[in-house]
Tab-separated table of C-alpha atoms in Angstrom:
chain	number	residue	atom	x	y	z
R	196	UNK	CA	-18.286	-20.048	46.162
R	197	UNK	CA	-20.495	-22.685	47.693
R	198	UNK	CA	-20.365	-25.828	45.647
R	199	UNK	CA	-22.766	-28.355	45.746
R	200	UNK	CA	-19.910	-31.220	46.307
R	201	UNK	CA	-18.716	-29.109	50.091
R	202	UNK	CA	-21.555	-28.773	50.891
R	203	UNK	CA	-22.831	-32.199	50.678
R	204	UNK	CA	-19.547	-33.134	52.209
R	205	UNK	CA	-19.559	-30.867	55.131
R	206	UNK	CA	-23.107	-31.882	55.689
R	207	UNK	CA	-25.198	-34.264	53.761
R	208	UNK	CA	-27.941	-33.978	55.954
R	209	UNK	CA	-28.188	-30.446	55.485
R	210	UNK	CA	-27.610	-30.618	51.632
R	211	UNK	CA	-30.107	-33.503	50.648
R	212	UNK	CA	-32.427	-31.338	52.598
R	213	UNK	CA	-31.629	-28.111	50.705
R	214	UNK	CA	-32.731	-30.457	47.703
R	215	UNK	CA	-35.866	-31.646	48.797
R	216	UNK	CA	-37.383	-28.468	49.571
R	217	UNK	CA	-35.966	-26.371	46.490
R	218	UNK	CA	-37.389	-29.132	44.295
R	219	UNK	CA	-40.864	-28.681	45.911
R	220	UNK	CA	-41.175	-25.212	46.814
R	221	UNK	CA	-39.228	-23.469	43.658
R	222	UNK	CA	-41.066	-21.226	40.934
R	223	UNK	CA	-41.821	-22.959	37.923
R	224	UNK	CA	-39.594	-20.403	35.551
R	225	UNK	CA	-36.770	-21.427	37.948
R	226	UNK	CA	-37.722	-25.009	36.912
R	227	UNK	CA	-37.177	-24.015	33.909
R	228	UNK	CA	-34.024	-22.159	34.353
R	229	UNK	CA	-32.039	-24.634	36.390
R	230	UNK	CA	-32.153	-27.212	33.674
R	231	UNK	CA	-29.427	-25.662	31.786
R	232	UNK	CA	-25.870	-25.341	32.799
R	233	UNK	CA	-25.032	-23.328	36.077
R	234	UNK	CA	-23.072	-21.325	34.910
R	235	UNK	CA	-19.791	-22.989	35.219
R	236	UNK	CA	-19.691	-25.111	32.244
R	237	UNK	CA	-21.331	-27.868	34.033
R	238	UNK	CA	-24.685	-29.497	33.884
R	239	UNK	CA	-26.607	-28.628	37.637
R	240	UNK	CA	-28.612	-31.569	37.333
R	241	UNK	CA	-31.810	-29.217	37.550
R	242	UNK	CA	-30.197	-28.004	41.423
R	243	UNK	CA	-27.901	-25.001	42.532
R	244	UNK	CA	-26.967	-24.044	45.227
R	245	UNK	CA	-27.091	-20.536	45.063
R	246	UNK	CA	-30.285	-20.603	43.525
R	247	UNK	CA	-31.694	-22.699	46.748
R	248	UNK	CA	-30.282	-20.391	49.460
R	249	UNK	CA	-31.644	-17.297	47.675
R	250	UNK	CA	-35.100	-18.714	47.539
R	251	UNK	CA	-34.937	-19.916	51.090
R	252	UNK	CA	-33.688	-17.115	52.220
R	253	UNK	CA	-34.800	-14.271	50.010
R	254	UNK	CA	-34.077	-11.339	52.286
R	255	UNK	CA	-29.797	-11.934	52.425
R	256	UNK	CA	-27.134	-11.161	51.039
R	257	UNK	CA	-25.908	-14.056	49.061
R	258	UNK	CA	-23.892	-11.841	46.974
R	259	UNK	CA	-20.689	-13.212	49.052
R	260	UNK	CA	-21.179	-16.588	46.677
R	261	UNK	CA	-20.842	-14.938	43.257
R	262	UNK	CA	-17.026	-13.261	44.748
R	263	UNK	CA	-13.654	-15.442	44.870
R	264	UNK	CA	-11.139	-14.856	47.507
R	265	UNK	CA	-8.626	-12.264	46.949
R	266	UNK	CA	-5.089	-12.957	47.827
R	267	UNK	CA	-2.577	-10.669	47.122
R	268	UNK	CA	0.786	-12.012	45.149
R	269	UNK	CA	4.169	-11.032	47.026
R	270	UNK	CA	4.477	-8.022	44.513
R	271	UNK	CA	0.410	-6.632	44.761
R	272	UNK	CA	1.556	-6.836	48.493
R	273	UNK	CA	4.971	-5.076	48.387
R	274	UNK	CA	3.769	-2.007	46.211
R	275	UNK	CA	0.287	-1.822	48.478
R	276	UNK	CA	3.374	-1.453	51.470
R	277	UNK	CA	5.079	1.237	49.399
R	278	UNK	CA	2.026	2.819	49.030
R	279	UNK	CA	1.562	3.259	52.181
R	280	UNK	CA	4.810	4.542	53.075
R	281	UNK	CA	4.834	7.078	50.303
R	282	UNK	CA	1.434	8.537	52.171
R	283	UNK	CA	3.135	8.485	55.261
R	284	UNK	CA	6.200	10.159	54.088
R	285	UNK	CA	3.887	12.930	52.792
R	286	UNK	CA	2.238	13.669	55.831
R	287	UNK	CA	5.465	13.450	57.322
R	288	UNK	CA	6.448	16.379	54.977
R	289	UNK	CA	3.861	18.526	55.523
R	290	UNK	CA	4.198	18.232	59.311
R	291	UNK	CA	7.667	19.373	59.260
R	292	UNK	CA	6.891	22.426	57.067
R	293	UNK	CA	4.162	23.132	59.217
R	294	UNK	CA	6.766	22.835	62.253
R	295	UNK	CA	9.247	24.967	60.412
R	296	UNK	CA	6.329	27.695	59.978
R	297	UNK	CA	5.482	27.701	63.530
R	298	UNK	CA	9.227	28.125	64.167
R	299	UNK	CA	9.605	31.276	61.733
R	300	UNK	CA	6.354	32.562	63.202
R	301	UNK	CA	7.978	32.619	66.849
R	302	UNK	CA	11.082	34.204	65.695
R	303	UNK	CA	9.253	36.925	64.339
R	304	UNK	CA	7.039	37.338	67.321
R	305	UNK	CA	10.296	37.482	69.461
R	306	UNK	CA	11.619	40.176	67.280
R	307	UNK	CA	8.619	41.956	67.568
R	308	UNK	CA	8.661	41.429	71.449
R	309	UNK	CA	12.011	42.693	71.809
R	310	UNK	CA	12.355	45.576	69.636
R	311	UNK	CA	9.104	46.766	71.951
């Protein structure tokens, strides 16, 4: 998530500028709306971040903000490997049955051939 804190530490430039214009060019419901909590418990201050992007940039994506990183434990990452095996071990299977039915098939078709 993009916190107000990075950002104004990766770029304060940027950030203070992100300010400015949200606090002149927002809608006045949002006014309304941003001076409550931000959803995390603490106080915005009447400014998020999210918020500011969205209405600066109306037409992306932001979605990617509201998600956390997903890292998989040693175990999530173990059974996603088994997994996988397991899948591969059943097409695995059904190749060598389909292998053994070719086989019988051209037995057969030699029979045939040589009885003739």
């Amino acid at each position: 998530m993009l916190r107000p804190t990075n950002m104004a530490q990766l770029s304060p430039r940027v950030f203070w500028s992100l300010v400015y214009w949200y606090q002149n060019h927002r809608k006045p419901q949002e006014a309304d709306d941003s001076s409550t909590s931000n959803g995390n418990g603490a106080d915005s201050g009447g400014f998020d971040v999210r918020n500011a992007l969205r209405c600066l940039l109306p037409k992306l994506n932001w979605n990617f903000l509201e998600a956390r990183s997903k890292t998989l434990s040693v175990k999530a990452k173990e059974n996603l490997r088994q997994d996988r095996v397991a899948a591969r071990g059943g097409e695995i299977a059904a190749a060598f049955t389909k292998m053994e039915q070719i086989q019988r098939e051209e037995e057969q078709l030699k029979k045939a051939t040589s009885a003739v």
